[in-house]
Coordinates of C-alpha atoms (C1' of nucleotides) in Angstrom, one line a residue:
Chain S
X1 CA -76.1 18.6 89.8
X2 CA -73.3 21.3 90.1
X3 CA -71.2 21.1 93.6
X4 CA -72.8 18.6 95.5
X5 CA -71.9 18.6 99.3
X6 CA -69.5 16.2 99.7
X7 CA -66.8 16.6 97.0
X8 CA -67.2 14.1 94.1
X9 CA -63.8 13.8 93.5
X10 CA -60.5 13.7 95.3
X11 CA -56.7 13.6 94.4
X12 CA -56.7 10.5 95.5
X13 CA -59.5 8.7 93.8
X14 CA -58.5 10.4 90.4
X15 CA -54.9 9.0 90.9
X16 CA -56.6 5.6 91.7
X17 CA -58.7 5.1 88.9
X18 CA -56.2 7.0 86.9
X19 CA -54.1 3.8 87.7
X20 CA -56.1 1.2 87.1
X21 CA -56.7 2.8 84.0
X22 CA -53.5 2.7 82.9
X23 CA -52.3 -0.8 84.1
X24 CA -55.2 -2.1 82.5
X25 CA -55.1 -0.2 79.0
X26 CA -52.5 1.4 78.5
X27 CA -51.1 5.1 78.4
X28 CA -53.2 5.9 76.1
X29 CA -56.2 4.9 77.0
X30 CA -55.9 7.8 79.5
X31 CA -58.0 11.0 78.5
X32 CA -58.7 13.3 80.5
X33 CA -62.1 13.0 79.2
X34 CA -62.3 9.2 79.8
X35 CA -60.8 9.2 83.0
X36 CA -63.8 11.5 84.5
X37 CA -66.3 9.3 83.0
X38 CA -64.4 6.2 84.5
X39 CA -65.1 8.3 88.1
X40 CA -68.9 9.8 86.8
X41 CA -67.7 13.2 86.3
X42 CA -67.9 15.3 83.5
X43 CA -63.8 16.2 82.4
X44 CA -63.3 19.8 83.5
X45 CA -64.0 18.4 87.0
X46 CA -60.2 17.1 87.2
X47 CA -59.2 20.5 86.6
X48 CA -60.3 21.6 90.4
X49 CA -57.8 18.7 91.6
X50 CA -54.7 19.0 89.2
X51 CA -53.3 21.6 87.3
X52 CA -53.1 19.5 84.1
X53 CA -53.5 15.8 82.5
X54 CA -49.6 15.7 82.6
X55 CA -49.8 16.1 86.9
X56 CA -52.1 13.8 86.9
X57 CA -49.9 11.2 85.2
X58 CA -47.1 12.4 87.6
X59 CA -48.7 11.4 90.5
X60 CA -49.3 7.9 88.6
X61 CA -46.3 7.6 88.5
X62 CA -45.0 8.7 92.1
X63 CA -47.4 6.0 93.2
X64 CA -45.2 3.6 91.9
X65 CA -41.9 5.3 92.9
X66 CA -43.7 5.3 96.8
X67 CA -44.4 1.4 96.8
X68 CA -40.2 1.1 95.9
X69 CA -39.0 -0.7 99.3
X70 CA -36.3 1.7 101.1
X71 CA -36.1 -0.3 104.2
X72 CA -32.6 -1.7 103.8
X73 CA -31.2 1.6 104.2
X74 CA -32.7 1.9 107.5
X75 CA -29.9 3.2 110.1
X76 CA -30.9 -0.1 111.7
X77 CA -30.8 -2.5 108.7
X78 CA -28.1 -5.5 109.1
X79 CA -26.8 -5.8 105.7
X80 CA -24.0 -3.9 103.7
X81 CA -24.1 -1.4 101.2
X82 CA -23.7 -4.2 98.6
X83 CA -26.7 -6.1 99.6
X84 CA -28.8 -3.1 100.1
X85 CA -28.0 -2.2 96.8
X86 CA -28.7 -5.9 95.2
X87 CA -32.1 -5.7 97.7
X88 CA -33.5 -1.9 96.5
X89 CA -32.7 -3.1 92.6
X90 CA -35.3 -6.1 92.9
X91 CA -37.7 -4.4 94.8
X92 CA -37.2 -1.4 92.5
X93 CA -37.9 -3.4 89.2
X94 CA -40.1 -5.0 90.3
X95 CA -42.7 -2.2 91.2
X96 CA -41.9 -1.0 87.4
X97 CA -42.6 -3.9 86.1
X98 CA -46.4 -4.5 88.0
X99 CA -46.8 -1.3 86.3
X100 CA -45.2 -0.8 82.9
X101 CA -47.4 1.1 80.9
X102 CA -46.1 4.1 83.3
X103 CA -42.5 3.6 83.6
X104 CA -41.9 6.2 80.4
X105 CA -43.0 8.6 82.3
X106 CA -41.4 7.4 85.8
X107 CA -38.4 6.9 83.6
X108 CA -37.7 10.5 83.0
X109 CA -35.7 11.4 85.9
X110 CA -37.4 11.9 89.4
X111 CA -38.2 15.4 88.5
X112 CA -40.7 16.8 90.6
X113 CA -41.9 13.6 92.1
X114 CA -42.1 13.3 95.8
X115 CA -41.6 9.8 96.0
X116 CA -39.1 9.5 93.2
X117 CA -37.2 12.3 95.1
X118 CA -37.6 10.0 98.6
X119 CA -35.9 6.8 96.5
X120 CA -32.5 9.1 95.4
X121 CA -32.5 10.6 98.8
X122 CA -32.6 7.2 100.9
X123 CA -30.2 5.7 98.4
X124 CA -27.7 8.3 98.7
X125 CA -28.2 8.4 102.6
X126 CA -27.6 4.5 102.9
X127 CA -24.3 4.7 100.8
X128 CA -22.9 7.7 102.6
X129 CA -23.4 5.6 105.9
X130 CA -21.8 2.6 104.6
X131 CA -18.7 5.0 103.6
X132 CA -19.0 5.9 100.5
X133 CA -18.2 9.6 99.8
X134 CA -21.1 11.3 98.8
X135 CA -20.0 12.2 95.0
X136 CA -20.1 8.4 94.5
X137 CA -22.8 8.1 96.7
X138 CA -25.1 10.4 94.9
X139 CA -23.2 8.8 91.5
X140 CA -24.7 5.2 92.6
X141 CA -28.0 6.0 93.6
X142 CA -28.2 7.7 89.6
X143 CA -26.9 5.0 88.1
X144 CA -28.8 2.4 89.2
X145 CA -32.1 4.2 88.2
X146 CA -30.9 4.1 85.0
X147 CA -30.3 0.6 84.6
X148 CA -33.3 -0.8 86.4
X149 CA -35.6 2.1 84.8
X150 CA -34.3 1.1 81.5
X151 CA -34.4 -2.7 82.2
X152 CA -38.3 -1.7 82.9
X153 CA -38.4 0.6 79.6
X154 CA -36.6 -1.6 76.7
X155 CA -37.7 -4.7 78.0
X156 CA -36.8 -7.3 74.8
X157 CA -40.1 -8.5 75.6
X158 CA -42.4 -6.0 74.7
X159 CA -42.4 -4.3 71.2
X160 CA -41.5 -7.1 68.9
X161 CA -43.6 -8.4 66.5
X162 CA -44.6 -12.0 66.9
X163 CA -44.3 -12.4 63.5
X164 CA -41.0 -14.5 63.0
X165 CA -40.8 -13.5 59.0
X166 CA -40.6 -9.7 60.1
X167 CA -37.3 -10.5 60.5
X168 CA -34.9 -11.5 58.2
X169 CA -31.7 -13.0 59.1
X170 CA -29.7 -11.6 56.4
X171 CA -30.3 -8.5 58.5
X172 CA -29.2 -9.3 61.3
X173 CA -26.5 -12.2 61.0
X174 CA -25.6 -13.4 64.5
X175 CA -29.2 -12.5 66.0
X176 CA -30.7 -15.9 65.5
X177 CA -34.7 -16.2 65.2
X178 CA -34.2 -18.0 68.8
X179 CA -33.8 -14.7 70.2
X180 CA -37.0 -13.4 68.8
X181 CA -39.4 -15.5 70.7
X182 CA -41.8 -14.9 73.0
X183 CA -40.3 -17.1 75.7
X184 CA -36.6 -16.3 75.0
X185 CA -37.5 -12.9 75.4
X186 CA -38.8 -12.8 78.9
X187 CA -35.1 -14.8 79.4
X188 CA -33.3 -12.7 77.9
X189 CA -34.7 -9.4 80.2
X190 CA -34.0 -11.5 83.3
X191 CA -31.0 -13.1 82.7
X192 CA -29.8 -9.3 81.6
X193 CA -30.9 -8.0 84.8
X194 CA -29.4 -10.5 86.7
X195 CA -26.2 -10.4 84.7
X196 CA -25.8 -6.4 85.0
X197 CA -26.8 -6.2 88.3
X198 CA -24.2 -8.9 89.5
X199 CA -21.6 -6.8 87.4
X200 CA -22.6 -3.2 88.8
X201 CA -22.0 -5.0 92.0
X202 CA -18.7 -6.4 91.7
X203 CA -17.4 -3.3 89.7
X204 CA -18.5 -1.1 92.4
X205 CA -17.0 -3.2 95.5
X206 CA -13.8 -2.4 93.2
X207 CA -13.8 1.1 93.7
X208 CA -15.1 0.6 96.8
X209 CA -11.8 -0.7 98.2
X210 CA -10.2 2.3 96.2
X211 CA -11.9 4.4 97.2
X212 CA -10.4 7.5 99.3
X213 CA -10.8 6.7 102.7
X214 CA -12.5 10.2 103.7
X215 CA -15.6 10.0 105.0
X216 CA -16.6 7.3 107.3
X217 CA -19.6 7.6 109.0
X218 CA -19.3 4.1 111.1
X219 CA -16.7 1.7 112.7
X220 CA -15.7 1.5 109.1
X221 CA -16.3 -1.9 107.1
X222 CA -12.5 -2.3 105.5
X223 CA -11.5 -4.9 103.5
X224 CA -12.4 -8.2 103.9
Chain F
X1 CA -53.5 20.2 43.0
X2 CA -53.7 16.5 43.5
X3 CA -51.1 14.3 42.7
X4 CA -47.7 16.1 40.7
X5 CA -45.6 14.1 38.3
X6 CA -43.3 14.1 40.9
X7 CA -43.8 13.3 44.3
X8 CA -44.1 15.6 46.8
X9 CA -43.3 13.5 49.4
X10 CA -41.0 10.3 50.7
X11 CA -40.4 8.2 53.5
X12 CA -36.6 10.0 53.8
X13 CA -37.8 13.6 53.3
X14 CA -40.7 12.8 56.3
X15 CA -38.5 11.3 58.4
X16 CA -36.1 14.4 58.6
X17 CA -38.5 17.0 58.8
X18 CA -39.8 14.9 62.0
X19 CA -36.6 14.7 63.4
X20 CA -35.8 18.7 63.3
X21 CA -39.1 19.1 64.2
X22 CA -38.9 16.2 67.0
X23 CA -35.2 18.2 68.2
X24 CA -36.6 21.7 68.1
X25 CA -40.3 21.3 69.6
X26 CA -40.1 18.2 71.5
X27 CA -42.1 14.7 70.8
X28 CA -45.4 16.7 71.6
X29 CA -44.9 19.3 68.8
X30 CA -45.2 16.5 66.8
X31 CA -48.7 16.3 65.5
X32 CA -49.7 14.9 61.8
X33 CA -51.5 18.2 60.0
X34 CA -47.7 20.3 61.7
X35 CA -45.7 17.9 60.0
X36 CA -47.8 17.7 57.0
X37 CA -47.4 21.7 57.1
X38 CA -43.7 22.0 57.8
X39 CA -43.4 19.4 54.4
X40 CA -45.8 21.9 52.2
X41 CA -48.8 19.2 52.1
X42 CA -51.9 18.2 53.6
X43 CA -52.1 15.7 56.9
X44 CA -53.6 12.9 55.2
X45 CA -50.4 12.8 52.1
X46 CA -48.5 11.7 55.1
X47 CA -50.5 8.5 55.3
X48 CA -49.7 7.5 52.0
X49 CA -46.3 6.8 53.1
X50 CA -46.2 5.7 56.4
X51 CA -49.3 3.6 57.9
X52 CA -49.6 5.8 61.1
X53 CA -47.8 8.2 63.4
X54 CA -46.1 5.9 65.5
X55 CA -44.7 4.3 62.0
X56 CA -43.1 7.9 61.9
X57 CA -42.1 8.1 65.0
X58 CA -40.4 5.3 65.1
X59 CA -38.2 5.7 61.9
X60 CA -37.1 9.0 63.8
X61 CA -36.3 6.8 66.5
X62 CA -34.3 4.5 64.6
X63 CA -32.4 7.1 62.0
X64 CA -31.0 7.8 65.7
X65 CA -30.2 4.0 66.6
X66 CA -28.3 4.3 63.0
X67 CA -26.0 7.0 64.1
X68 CA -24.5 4.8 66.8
X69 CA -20.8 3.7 65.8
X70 CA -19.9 0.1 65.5
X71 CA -17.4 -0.5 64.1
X72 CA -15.6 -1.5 67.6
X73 CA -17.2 -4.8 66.8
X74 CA -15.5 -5.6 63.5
X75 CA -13.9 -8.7 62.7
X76 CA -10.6 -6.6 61.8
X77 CA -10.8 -4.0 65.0
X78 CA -7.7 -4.3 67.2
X79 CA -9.8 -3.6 70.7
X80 CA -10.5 -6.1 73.3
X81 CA -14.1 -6.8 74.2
X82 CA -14.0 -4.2 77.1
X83 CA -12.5 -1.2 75.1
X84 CA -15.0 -2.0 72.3
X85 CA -18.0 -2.2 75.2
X86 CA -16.4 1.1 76.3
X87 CA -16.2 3.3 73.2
X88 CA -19.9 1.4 72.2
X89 CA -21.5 2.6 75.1
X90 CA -20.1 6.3 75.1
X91 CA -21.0 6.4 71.0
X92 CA -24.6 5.1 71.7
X93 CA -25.2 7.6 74.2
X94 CA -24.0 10.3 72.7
X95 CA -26.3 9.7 69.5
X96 CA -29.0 9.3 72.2
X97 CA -28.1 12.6 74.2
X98 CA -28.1 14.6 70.8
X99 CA -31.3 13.8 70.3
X100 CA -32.7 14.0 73.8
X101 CA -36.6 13.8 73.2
X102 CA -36.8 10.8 70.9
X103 CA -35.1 8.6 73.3
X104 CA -38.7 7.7 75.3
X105 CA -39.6 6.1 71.9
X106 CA -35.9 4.8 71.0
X107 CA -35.9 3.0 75.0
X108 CA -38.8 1.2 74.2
X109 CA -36.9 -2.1 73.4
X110 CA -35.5 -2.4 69.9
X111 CA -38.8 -3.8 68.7
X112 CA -39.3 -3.3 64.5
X113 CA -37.1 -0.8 64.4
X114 CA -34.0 -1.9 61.7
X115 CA -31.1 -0.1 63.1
X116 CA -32.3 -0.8 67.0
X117 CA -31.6 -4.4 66.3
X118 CA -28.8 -3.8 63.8
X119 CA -27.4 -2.6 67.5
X120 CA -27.9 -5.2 69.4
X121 CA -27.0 -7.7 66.5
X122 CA -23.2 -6.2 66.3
X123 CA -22.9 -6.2 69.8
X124 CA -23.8 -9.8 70.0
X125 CA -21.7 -10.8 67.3
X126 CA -18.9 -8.9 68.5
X127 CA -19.0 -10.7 72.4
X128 CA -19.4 -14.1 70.6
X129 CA -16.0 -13.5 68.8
X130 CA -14.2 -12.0 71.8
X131 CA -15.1 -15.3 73.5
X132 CA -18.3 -14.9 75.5
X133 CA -20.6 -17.4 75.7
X134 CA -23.8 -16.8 73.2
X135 CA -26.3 -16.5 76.4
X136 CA -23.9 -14.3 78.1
X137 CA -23.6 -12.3 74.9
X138 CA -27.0 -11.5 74.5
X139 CA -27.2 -10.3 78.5
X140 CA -24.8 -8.1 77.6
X141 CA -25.9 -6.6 74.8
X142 CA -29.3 -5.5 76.0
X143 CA -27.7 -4.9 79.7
X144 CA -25.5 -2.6 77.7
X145 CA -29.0 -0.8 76.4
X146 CA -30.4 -0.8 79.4
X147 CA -28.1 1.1 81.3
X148 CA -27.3 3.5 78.2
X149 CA -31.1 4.2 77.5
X150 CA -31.8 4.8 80.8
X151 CA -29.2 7.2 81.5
X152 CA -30.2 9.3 78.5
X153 CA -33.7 9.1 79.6
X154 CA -33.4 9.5 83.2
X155 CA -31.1 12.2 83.3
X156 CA -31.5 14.2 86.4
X157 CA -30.3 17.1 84.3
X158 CA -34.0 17.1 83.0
X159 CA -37.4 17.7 84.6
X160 CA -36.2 19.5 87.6
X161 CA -37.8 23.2 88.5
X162 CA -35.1 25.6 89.1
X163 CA -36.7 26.8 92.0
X164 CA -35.0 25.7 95.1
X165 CA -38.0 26.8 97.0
X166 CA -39.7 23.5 95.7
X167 CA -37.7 21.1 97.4
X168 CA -38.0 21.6 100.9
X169 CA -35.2 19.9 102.6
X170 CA -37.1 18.2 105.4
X171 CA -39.0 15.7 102.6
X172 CA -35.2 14.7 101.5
X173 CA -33.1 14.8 104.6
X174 CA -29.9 13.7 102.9
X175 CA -30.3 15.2 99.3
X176 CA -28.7 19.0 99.9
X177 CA -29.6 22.0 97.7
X178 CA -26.9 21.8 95.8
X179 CA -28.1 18.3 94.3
X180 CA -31.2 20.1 92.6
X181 CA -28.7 22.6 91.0
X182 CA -28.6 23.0 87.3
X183 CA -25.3 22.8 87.0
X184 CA -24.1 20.1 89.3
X185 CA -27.0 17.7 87.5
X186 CA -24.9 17.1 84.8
X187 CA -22.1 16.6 86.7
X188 CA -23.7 14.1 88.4
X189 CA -25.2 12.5 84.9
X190 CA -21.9 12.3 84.1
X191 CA -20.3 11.3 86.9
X192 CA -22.8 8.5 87.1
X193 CA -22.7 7.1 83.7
X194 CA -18.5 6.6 83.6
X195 CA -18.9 5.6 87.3
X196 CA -21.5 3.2 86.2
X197 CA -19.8 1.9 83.1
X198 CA -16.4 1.2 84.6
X199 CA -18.3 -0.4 87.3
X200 CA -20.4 -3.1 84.7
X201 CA -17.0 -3.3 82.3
X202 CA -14.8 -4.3 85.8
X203 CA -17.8 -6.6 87.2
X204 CA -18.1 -8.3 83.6
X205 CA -13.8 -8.5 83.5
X206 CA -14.4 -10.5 86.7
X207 CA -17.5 -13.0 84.8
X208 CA -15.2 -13.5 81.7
X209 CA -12.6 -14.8 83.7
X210 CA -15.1 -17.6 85.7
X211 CA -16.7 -18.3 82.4
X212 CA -17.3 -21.5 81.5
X213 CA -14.8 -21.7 78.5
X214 CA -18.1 -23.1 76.7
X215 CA -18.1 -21.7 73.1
X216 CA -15.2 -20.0 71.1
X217 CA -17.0 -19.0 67.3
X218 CA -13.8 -20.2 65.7
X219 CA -12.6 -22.8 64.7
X220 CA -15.9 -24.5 65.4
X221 CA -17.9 -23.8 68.2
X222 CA -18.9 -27.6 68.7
X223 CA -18.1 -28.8 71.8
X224 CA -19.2 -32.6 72.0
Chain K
dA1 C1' -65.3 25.1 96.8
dC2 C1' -66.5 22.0 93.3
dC3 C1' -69.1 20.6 89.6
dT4 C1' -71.5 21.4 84.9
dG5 C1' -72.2 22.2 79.8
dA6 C1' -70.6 24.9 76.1
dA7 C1' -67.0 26.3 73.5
dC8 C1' -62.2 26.7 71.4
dA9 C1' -58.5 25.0 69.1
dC10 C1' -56.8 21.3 68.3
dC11 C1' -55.9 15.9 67.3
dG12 C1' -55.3 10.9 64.2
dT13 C1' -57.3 8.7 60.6
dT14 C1' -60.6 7.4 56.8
dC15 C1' -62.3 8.1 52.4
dA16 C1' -64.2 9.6 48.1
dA17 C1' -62.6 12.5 44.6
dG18 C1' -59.2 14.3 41.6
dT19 C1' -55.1 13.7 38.3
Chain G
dA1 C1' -49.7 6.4 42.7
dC2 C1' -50.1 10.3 45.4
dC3 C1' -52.3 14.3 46.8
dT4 C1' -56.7 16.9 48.3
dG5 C1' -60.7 18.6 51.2
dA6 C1' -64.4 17.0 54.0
dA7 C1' -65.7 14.4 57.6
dC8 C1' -65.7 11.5 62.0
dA9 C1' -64.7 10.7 66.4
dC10 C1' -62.1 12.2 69.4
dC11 C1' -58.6 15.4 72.3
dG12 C1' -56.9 19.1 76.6
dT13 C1' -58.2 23.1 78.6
dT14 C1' -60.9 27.5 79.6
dC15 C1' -64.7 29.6 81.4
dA16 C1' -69.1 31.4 82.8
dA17 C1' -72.8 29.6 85.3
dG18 C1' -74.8 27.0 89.0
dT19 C1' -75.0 25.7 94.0

DNA sequence: ACCTGAACACCGTTCAAGT
DNA sequence: ACCTGAACACCGTTCAAGT
């Protein structure tokens, strides 16, 4: 056929089906190869769309960084920094984990990523406007990608065997076979979450209050 | 040549010609006929050892997990749960950051891996005998790996392009230049990982206090 | 500009054959 | 038991050729 006169193939249908792809098989499952005949191209076509297989996976990714709800830091937004920050952690896990096959590579820091890029920035901007200086500002926004990215990552629900005789318990004394389990796993990665969100919050309404007073960008919230 | 009186080959001497080669190249240098030619043999010998790559891959992963100090948690360490939690979480990440492009594989819950689970099985046993509540425990110890993992992985030290010009400053209104800086990036990792810690160490101080005063290990942790 | 087939330099893994 | 070369079924990417 060669170039036919509407273009086959677009960034955004290769991202698409490179998506689907992924959720439904895996990382990889994704050649570049079997991603064009998933479309009906041959696999040099991609090559006119991205500069590599490794872009391509980027872009997967920055589609689940853009579906990350920002709207509590709206300038308009009611709540405080602390529920903002409790809000943009379960929405934020939550788009990782309706995708987890591609949260290694979302994992590895926002890079190059437009829309991982757009989640630091509004982070940081709703945490300078609720007073925080923007060292800890830019500090918070970090640190919480890296415990809801890992929470996503090294879930204790994936990568065990389900094989209760792989593990022995004279390896691992206080680790009882309870924790092992299928179901006890999915509770463990929740109640985790839960428990370290809960503690990131409270820790950081501590140095909240200690914080230096410098930059205020509002009425100022004080201390209750 | 065939097989030699002695073997050529073993589980150990693999494992450490990965890891250099792992450290030096990155994950993707990694291939089964490189290894096999960094060791002196042919790619299949490999197989004789180790049922697959990922088999490899993963005891490169954990011969990291087994650097990781914990002796914090023993019965006889003077510390209190927080200063163990403390000096656990700076030791784990600093075996992590030596070792920076293992960690996708190592963040990938503790799965099979020995020394991943000997991890979280110390931890656990040490928050049991400072007091916490089994459950509570457990959150903690894979919290703990979350937000460790995570920060090694996500580093925003690490797949940014040092060219400024790449990051135009109307996409991120509040993220300045100076963010995307070599330099300040690991401030900021840093910054955000003891900002972070002290943050989940204060927030737990505040949990352990409300605790319900459930289970103590000793003298017996029956409470009916 | 955008697609193609052919080609290059690789992969992971299996397997029969050798000792 | 442990290594080999050959082979299979793949890869990512380049490139000249087609429209």
């Amino acid at each position: 056929m060669a170039r036919p006169r509407k273009p086959l193939l677009s960034r955004d249908r290769i991202v698409e089906a490179a998506s689907t792809l992924v959720d439904s098989e895996g990382l990889e499952a994704v050649s570049t190869r079997r991603l064009a005949a998933e479309l009906g191209v041959s696999g040099p076509s991609l090559y006119n769309h991205f500069r590599n297989k490794d872009e391509i996976l980027d872009a997967v990714a920055d589609s689940v960084s853009a579906q990350v709800d920002l709207s509590m830091f709206d300038e308009d937004d009611g709540r405080d920094w602390r529920a903002a920050l409790h809000d943009w952690a379960v929405s934020y896990r939550a788009a990782l984990a309706a995708h987890p096959h591609i949260v290694p590579v979302l994992a590895q820091g926002p890079g190059r990523r437009p829309a991982g890029l757009r989640v630091a920035d509004a982070a940081f901007g709703g945490m300078v406007r609720a007073g925080w200086p923007p060292t800890q500002a830019t500090y918070i926004g970090a640190l919480m990608r890296y415990f809801v990215t890992g929470s996503a990552l090294g879930s204790f629900a994936r990568g065990f065997v389900d094989d209760e005789t792989a593990y022995d318990p004279a390896d691992y004394p206080h680790l009882g076979q309870a924790h092992l389990l299928a179901d006890r796993r999915q509770k463990v990665d929740e109640g985790a979450f839960e428990t370290g969100l809960r503690a990131i919050l409270d820790g950081l309404a501590l140095q909240y209050e200690q914080r230096t007073p410098a930059a205020t960008v509002r009425p100022s919230p004080k201390r209750s």
